[in-house]
Coordinates of C-alpha atoms in Angstrom, one line a residue:
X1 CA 0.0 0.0 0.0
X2 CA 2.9 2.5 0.4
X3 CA 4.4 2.1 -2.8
X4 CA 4.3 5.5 -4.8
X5 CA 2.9 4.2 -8.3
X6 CA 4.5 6.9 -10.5
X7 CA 1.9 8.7 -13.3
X8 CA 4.8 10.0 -15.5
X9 CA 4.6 9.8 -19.1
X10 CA 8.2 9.8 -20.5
X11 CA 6.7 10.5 -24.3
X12 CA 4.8 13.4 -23.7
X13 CA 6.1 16.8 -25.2
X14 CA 6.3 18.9 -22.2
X15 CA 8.8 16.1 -20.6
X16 CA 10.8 16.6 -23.7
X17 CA 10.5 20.2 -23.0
X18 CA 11.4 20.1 -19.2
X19 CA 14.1 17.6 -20.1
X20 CA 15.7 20.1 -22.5
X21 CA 15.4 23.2 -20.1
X22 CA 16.9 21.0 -17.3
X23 CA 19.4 19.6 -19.2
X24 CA 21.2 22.8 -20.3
X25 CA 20.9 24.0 -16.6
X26 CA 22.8 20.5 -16.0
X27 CA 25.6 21.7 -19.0
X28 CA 25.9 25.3 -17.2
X29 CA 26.8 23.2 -14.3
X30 CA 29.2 21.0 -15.2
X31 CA 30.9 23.7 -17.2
X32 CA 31.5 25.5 -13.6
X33 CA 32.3 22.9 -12.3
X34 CA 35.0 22.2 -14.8
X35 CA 36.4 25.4 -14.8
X36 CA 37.0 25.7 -10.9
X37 CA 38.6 22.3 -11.1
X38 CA 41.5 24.3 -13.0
X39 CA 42.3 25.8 -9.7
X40 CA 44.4 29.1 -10.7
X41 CA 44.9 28.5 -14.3
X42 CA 47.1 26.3 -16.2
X43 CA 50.2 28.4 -15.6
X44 CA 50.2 28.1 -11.8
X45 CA 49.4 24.4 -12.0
X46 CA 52.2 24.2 -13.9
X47 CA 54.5 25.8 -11.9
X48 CA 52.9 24.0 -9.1
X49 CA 54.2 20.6 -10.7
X50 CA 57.5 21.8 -11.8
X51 CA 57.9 22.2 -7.6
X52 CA 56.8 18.2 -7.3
X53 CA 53.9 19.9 -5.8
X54 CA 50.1 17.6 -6.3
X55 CA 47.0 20.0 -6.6
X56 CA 45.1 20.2 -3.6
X57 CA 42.5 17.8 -4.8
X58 CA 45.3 15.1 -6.2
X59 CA 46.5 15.1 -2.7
X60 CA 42.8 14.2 -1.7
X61 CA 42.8 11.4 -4.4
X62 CA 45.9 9.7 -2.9
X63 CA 45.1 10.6 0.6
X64 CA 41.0 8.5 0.4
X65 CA 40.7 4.9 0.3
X66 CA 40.5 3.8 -3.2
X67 CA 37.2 4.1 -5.2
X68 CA 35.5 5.6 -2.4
X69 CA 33.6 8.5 -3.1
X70 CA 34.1 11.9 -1.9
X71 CA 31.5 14.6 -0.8
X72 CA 33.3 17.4 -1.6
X73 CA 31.6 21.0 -0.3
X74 CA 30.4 24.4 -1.9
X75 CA 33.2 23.7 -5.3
X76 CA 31.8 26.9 -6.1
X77 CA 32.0 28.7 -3.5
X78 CA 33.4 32.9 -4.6
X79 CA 32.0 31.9 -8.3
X80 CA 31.8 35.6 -10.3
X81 CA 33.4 37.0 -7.2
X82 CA 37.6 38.9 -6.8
X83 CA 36.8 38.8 -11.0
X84 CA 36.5 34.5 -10.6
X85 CA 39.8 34.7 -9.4
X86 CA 39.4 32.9 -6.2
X87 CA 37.8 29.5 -7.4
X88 CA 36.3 27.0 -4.8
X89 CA 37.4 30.0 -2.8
X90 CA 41.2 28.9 -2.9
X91 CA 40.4 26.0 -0.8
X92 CA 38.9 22.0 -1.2
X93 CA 36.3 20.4 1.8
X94 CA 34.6 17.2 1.9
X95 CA 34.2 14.0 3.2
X96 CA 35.9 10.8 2.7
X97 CA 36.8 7.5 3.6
X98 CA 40.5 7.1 4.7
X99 CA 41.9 4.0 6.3
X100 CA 37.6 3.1 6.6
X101 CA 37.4 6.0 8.3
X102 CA 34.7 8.9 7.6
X103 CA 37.2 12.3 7.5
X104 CA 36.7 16.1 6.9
X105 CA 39.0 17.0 4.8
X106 CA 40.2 20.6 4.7
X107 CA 43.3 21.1 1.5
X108 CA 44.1 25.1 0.6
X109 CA 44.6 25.4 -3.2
X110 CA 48.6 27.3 -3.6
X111 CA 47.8 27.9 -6.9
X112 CA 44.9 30.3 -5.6
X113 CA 46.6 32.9 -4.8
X114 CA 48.8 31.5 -2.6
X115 CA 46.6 29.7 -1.0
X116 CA 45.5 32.7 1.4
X117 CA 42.2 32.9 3.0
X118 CA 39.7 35.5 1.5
X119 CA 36.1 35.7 3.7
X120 CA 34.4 33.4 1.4
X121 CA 37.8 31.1 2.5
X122 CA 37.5 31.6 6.1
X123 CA 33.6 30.9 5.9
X124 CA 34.2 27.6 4.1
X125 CA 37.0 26.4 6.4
X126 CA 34.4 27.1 9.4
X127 CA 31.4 25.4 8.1
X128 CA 33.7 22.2 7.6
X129 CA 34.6 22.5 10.6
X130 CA 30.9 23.0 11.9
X131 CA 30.2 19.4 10.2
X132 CA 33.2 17.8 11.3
X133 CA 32.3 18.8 15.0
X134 CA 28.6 17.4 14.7
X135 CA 29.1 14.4 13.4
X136 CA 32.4 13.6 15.6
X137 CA 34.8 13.5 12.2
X138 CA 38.3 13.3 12.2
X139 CA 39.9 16.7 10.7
X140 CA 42.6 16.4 8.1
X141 CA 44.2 19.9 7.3
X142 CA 46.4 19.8 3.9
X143 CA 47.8 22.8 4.7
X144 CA 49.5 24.9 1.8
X145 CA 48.7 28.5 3.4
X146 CA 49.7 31.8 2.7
X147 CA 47.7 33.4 5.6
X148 CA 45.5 36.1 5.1
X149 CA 44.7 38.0 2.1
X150 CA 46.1 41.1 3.5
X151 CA 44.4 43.3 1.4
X152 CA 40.9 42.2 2.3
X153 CA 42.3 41.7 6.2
X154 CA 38.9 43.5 7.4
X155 CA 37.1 41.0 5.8
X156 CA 39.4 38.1 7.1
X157 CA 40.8 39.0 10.5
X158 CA 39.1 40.7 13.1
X159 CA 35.6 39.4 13.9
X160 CA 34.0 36.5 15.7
X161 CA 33.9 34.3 12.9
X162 CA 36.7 35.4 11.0
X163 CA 40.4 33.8 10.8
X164 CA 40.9 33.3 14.2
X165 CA 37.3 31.2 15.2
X166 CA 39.1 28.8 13.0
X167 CA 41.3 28.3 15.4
X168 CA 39.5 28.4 18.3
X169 CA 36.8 25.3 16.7
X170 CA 40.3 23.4 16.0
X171 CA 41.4 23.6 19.7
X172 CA 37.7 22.9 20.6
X173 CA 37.6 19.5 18.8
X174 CA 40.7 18.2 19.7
X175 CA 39.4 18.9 23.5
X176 CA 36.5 17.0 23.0
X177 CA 38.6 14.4 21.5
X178 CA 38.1 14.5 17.7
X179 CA 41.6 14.2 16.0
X180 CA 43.1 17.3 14.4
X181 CA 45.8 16.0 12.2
X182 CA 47.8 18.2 9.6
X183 CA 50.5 17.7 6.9
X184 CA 52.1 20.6 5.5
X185 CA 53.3 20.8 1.9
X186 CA 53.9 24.2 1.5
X187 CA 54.2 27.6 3.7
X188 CA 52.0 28.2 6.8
X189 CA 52.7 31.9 7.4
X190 CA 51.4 34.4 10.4
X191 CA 48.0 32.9 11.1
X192 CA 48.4 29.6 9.0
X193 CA 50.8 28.8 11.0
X194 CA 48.5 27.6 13.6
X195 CA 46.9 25.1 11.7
X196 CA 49.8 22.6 12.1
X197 CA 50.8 23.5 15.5
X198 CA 47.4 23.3 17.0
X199 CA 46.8 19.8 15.3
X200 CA 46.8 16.5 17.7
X201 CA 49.9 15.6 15.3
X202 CA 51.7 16.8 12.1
X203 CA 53.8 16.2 9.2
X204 CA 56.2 17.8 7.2
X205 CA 57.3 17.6 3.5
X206 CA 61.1 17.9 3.5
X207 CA 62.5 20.7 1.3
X208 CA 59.2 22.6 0.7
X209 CA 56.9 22.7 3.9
X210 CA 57.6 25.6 6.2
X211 CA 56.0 26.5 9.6
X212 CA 56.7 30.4 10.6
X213 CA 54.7 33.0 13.0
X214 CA 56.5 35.9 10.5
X215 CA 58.1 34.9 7.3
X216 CA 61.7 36.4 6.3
X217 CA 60.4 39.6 5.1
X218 CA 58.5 40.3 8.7
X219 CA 61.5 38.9 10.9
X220 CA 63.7 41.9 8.3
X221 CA 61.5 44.2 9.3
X222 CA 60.4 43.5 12.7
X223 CA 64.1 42.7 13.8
X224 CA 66.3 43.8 11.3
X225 CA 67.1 39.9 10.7
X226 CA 68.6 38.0 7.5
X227 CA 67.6 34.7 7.3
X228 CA 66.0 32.1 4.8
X229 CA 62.8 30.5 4.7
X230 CA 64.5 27.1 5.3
X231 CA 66.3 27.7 8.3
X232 CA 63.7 30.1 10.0
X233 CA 61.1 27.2 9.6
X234 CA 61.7 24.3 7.5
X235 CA 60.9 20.6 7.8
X236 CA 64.0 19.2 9.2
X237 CA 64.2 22.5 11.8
X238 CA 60.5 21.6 13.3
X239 CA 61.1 18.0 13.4
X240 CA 64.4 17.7 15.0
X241 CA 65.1 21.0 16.7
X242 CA 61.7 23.2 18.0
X243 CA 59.2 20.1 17.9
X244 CA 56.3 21.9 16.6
X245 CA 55.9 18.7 13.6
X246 CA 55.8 15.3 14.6
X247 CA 57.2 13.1 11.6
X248 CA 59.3 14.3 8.3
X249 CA 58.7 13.2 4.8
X250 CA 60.1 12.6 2.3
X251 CA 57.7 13.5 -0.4
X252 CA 54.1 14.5 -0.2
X253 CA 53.6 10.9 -1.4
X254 CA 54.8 9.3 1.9
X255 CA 53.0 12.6 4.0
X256 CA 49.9 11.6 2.7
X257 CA 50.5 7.6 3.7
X258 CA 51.9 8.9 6.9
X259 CA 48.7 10.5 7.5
X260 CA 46.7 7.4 6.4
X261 CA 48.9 5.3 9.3
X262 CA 47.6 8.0 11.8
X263 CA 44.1 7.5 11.0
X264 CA 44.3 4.1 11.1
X265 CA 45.7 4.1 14.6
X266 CA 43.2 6.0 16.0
X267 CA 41.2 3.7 17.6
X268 CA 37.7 5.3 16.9
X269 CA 34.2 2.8 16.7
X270 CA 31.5 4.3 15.1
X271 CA 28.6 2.1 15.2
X272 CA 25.3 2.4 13.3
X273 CA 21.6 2.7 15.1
X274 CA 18.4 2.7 14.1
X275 CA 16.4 0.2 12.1
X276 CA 18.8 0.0 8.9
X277 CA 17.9 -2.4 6.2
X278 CA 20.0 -3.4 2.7
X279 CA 19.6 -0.5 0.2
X280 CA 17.1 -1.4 -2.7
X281 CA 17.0 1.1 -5.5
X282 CA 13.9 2.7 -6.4
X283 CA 11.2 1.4 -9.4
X284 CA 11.7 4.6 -11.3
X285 CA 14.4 5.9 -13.9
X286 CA 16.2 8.5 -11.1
X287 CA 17.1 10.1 -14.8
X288 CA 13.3 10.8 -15.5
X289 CA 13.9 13.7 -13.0
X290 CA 15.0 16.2 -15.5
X291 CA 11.7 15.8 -17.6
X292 CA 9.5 16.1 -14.5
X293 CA 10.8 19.2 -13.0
X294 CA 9.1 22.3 -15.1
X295 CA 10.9 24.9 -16.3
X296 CA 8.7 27.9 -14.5
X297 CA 8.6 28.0 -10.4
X298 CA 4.7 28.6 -10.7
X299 CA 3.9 25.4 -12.7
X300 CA 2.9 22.6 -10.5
X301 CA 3.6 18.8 -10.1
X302 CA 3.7 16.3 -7.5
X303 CA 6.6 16.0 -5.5
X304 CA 5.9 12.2 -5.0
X305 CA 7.5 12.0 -8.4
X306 CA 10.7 12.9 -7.1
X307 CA 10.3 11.2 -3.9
X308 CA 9.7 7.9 -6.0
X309 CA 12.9 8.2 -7.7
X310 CA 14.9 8.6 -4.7
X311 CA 14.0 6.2 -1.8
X312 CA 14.3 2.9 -1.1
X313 CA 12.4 0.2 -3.6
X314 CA 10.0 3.7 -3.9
X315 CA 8.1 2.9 -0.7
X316 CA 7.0 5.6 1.0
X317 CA 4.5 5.6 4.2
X318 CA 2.7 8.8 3.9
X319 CA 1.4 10.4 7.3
X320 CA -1.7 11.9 6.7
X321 CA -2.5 12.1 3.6
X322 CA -5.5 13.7 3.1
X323 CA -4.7 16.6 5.2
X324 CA -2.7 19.0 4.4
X325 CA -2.2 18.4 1.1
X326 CA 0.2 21.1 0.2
X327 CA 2.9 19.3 2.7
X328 CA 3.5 15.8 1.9
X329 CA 5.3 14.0 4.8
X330 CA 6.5 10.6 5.4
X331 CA 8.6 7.7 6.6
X332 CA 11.3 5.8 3.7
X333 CA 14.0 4.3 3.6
X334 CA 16.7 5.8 1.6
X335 CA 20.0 3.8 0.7
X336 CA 19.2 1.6 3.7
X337 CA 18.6 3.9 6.3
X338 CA 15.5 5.7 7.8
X339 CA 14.5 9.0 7.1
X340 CA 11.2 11.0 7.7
X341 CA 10.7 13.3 4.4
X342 CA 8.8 16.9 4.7
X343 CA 8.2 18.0 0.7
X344 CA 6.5 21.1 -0.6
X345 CA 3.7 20.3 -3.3
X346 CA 2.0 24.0 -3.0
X347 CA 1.9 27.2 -0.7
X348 CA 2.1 26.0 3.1
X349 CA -1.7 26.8 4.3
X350 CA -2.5 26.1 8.6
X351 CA -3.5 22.7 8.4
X352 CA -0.2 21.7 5.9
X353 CA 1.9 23.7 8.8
X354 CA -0.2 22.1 11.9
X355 CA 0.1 18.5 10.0
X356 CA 4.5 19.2 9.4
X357 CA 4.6 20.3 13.0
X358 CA 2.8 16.8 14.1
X359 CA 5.3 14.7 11.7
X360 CA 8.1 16.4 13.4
X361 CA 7.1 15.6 16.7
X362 CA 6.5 12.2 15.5
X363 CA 10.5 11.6 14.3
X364 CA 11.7 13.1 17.2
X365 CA 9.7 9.9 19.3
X366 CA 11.2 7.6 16.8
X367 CA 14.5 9.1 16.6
X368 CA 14.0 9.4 12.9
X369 CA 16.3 11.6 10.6
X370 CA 14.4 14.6 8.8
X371 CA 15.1 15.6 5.3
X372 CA 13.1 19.2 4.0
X373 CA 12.5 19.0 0.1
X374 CA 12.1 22.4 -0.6
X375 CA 10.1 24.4 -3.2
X376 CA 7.9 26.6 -1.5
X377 CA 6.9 30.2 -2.5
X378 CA 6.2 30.7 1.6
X379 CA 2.6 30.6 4.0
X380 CA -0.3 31.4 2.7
X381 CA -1.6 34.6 3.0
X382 CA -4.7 37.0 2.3
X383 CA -7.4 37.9 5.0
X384 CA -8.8 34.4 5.3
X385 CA -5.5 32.7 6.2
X386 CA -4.5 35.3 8.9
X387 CA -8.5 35.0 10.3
X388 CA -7.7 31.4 10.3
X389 CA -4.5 32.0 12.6
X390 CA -1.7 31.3 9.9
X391 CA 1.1 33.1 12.0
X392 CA 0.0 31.1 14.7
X393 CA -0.1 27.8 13.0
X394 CA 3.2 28.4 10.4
X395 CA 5.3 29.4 13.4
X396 CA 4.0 26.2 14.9
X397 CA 5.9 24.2 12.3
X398 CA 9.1 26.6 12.7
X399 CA 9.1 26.2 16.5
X400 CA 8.8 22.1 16.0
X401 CA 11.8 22.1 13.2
X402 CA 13.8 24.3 14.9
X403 CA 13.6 22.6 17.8
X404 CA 14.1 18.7 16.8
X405 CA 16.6 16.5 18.2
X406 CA 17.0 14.6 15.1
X407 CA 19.6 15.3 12.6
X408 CA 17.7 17.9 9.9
X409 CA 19.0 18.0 6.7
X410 CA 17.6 20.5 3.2
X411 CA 17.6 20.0 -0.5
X412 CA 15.8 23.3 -2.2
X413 CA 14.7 21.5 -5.4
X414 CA 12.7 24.4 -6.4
X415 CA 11.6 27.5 -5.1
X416 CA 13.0 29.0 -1.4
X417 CA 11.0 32.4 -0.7
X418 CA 9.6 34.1 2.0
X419 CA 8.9 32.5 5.7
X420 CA 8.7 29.4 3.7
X421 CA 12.5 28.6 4.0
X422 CA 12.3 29.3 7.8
X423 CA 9.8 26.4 8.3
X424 CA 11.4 24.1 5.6
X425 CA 15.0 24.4 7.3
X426 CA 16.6 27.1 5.9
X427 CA 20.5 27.9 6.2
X428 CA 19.5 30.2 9.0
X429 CA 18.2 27.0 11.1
X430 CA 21.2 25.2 10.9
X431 CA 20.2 22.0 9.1
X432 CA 23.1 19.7 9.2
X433 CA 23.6 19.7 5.4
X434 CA 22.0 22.0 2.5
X435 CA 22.3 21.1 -0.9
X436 CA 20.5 22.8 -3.9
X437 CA 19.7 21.7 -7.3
X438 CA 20.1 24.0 -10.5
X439 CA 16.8 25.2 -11.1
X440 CA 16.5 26.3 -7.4
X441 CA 16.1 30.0 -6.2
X442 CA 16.4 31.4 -3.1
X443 CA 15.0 34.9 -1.9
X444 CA 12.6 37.1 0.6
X445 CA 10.3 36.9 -2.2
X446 CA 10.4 36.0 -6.4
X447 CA 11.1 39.2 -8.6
X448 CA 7.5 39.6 -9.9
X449 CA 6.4 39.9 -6.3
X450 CA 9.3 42.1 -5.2
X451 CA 8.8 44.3 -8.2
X452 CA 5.0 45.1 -7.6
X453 CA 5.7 45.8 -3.6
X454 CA 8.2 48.4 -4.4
X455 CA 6.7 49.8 -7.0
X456 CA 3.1 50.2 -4.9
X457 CA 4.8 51.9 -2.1
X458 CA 6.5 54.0 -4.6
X459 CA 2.9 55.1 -5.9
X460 CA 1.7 55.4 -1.8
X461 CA 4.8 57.0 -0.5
X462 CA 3.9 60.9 0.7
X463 CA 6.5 62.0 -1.4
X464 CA 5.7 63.8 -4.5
X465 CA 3.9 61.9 -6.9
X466 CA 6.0 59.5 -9.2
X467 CA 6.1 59.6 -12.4
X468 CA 6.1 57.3 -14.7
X469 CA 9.5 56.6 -15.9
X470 CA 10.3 56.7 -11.9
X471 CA 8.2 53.5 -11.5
X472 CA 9.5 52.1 -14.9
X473 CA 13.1 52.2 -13.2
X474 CA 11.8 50.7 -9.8
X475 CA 10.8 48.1 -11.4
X476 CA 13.7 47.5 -13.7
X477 CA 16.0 48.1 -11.0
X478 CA 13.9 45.5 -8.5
X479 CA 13.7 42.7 -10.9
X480 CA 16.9 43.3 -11.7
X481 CA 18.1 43.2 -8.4
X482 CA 16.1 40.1 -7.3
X483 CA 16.7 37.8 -10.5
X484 CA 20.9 38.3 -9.8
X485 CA 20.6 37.9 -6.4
X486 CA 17.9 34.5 -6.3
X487 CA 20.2 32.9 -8.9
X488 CA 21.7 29.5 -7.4
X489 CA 25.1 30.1 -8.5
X490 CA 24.9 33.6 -6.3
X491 CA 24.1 31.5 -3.6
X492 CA 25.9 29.0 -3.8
X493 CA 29.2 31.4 -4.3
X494 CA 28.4 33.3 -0.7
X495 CA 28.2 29.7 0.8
X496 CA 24.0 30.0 1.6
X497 CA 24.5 26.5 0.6
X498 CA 26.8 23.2 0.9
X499 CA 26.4 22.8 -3.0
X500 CA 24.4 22.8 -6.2
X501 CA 23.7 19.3 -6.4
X502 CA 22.7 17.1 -9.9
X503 CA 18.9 15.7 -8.9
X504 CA 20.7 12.4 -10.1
X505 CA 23.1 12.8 -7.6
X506 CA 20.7 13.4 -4.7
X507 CA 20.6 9.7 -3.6
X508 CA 24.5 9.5 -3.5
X509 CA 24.8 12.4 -1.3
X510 CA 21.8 12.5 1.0
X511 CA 22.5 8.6 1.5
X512 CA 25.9 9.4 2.6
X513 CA 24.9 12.3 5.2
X514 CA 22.1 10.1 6.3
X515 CA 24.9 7.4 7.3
X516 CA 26.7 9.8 9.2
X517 CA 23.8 10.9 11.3
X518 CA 23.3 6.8 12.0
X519 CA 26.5 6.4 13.7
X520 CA 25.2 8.6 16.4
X521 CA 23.4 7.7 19.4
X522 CA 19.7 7.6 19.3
X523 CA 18.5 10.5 21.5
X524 CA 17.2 9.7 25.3
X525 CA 13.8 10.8 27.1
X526 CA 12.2 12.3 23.9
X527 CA 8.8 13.8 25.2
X528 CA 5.4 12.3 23.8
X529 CA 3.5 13.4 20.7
X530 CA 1.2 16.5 20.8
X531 CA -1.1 17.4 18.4
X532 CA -0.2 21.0 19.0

């Protein structure tokens, strides 16, 4: 009875049609994608190599176990920002297998600018470390760091969660036990410096990794002192003389192995709960996604469509469903593990928000995962909804989400306006992980809607009266403004987001965050179920 019996028709011409617009949002993409994987441009990787340097994400390949996969973070994080000259924002994250162990990994890209930390840098190297701290992971600093960016140090250096709170989460993990381990294969000046001396253990690359507080040009300066970068802080000096590094290497080759050794010594267990069962793949073509998802926000379809084509064997226990029909919730399984699914299929009226708030409650008893499908233009509004107590009842679901015990995680797979991303899990809820796909936008509100408020309290405003090419430029200006700025790829470059996600790729990743929310220990003396 729970099986989702799909009613897509794969030969219809406005499949074809969604396919196609889907397809070249799919190319735009990979195309970003491929360009960020370039690092600084062929020239720098060159030079890179000519110094028997790897790339920052060939050291990642040799540092996982083989074929295992890798769930690497906001890639396109700073994209159109500093001119596109700070791709991935000079620095790789992700998760990976090494030595069987789930790792964050944290590598700064030298041929980004030196591998210096811009803000978009800084906010990437926290919200790895965020993850890593939730989910008790092992960090792994490849550290290749020019320090800050000095001209944009007011960006970088001074506040709470600039430079510096890096530091502070890495001395807050390692006190709570979760290893900090660096290897150095290049120069950690000023601030970078602490990365490898605040880690549980270190290595150094012989010949190329140096560790200073101040470099040779700041020890000149400060001290009116000559010396070389070799002798002020090199390998061989931190191994054998001031002890800051732990073992030398040869190569970054045997650093990277070295590393794998530690992690395989580390004697951490991390079992799985809940009720997890063999993965089964679902009945429908996980490709068919691209020709159900329309190409305009406003057009509808069911999100059981997509849910079909991603869990387990496509069975689905809905909760309620014939209430609320604008939220569909229920209980899957999705690559073998349980997960209670909240989707949008329409604007969020009281009884959908009453109906999520009930569901919440209901994983929370059952110490059941959530995952928030988002596409949601917000709560309904209009004099009838706020009679019928839709503030009361929409902040019901936001106080029940925002207040779970369970692991949350958010995919936007469509629209993200409004209060709506507050009671689906927004970024500003701190789900665990927040992908998006490519036909996603994010905003207060869509353009159209933006465009006709402005322009209205233009028109109402006791200033003297507008004319008309006033309001033509409101509006030009607004939906300007609001089509830029609700663009996935803006989003995704100021790190609102883990990711633009392929839909194909959904499983993959969700499957893999939903395993790291298993190993965890179910939650004790959850309270009962109310129906609010």
């Amino acid at each position: 009875m729970s099986i989702i019996k799909s009613r897509v028709d794969a030969r219809t011409d406005a499949f074809a049609r969604n396919a196609q617009h889907n397809e070249a949002l799919l190319a735009k993409l990979r195309s970003r994608h491929t360009t960020v994987l370039q690092g600084g441009g062929p020239k720098l990787v060159e030079r890179h190599h000519a110094r028997n340097k790897m790339l920052a994400r060939e050291r990642i390949d040799l540092l996982l176990d083989p074929q295992s996969s890798f769930l690497e973070l906001s890639p396109l994080a700073a994209w159109g920002m500093y001119g596109n000259a700070v791709p991935s924002a000079g620095i790789v994250t992700g998760i990976g297998l090494i030595a069987g162990t789930p790792c964050m990994v944290i590598a700064n890209d030298a041929t980004v600018k030196g591998g210096s930390f811009f803000a978009e840098t800084v906010k990437k190297h926290v919200r790895a470390q965020d993850i890593a701290e939730q989910h008790k992971l092992p960090v792994i600093y490849l550290v290749d760091c020019g320090g800050a960016y000095l001209p944009e140090q007011d960006k970088v250096f001074p506040d709470k969660d600039h430079f510096g709170n890096t530091f502070y989460r890495q001395c807050q993990m390692s006190a709570a036990g979760i290893p900090q381990i660096a290897a150095v294969f290049g120069g950690c000046t000023a601030g970078g410096a602490y990365i490898p001396a605040l880690s549980d253990e270190t290595v150094m690359v012989r010949g190329q990794a140096r560790i200073h507080l101040g470099g040779p040009q700041i020890v000149k300066a400060a001290i009116n002192e000559i010396v070389d970068g070799e002798t002020l802080g090199g390998a061989e000096m931190h191994v054998r003389t001031s002890g800051v590094a732990d073992y030398l290497a040869e190569n970054e080759a045997q650093a990277l192995a070295r590393v794998r050794d530690i992690v395989s010594k580390l004697n951490r267990d991390r079992p799985m709960h809940g009720a997890i069962k063999a993965p089964q793949a679902p009945r429908y073509d996980i490709n068919e996604l691209s020709g159900i998802l329309p190409p305009n926000l406003k057009e509808p379809y069911d999100v059981r469509e997509v849910i079909a084509r991603m869990v387990d064997d496509s069975d689905f226990q809905e909760f309620k469903p014939e209430f609320g029909a604008t939220l569909v919730c229920g209980t899957a399984h999705w690559c073998g593990y349980p997960v209670g699914i909240l989707a949008n299929n329409g604007v969020l009226f009281s009884d959908a928000a009453v109906k999520g708030a009930h569901f919440i409650e209901l994983c929370n008893q059952r110490n059941i995962p959530l995952l928030f499908l988002q596409n949601i233009t917000g709560f309904m509004v209009g004099t009838e909804a706020e009679r019928g107590g839709i503030a009361r009842h929409s902040a019901k679901l936001v106080y029940a989400m925002a207040t779970a015990r369970v692991p949350r995680l958010t995919v936007i797979i469509g629209g993200s306006f409004g209060a709506g991303n507050y009671g689906m899990c927004g970024r500003g809820f701190d789900p665990r992980f927040l992908f998006a796909w490519p036909n996603s936008q994010i905003a207060t509100m869509s353009a159209d809607i933006a465009t006709t408020v402005l322009t209205d309290l233009r028109r109402s405003s006791l200033k003297s009266p507008a004319s008309d090419e006033e309001i033509a430029e409101i509006e030009r200006a607004t939906r300007e403004q609001f089509t830029e700025q609700s663009d996935p790829f803006y989003a995704t470059a100021r790190l609102w987001d883990d990711g633009i996600i392929e839909p194909t790729e959904t499983r993959e990743v969700i499957g893999m965050c939903l395993a790291l929310a298993a190993a965890e220990a179910p939650t004790l003396g959850a309270s009962p179920v109310y129906r609010m």
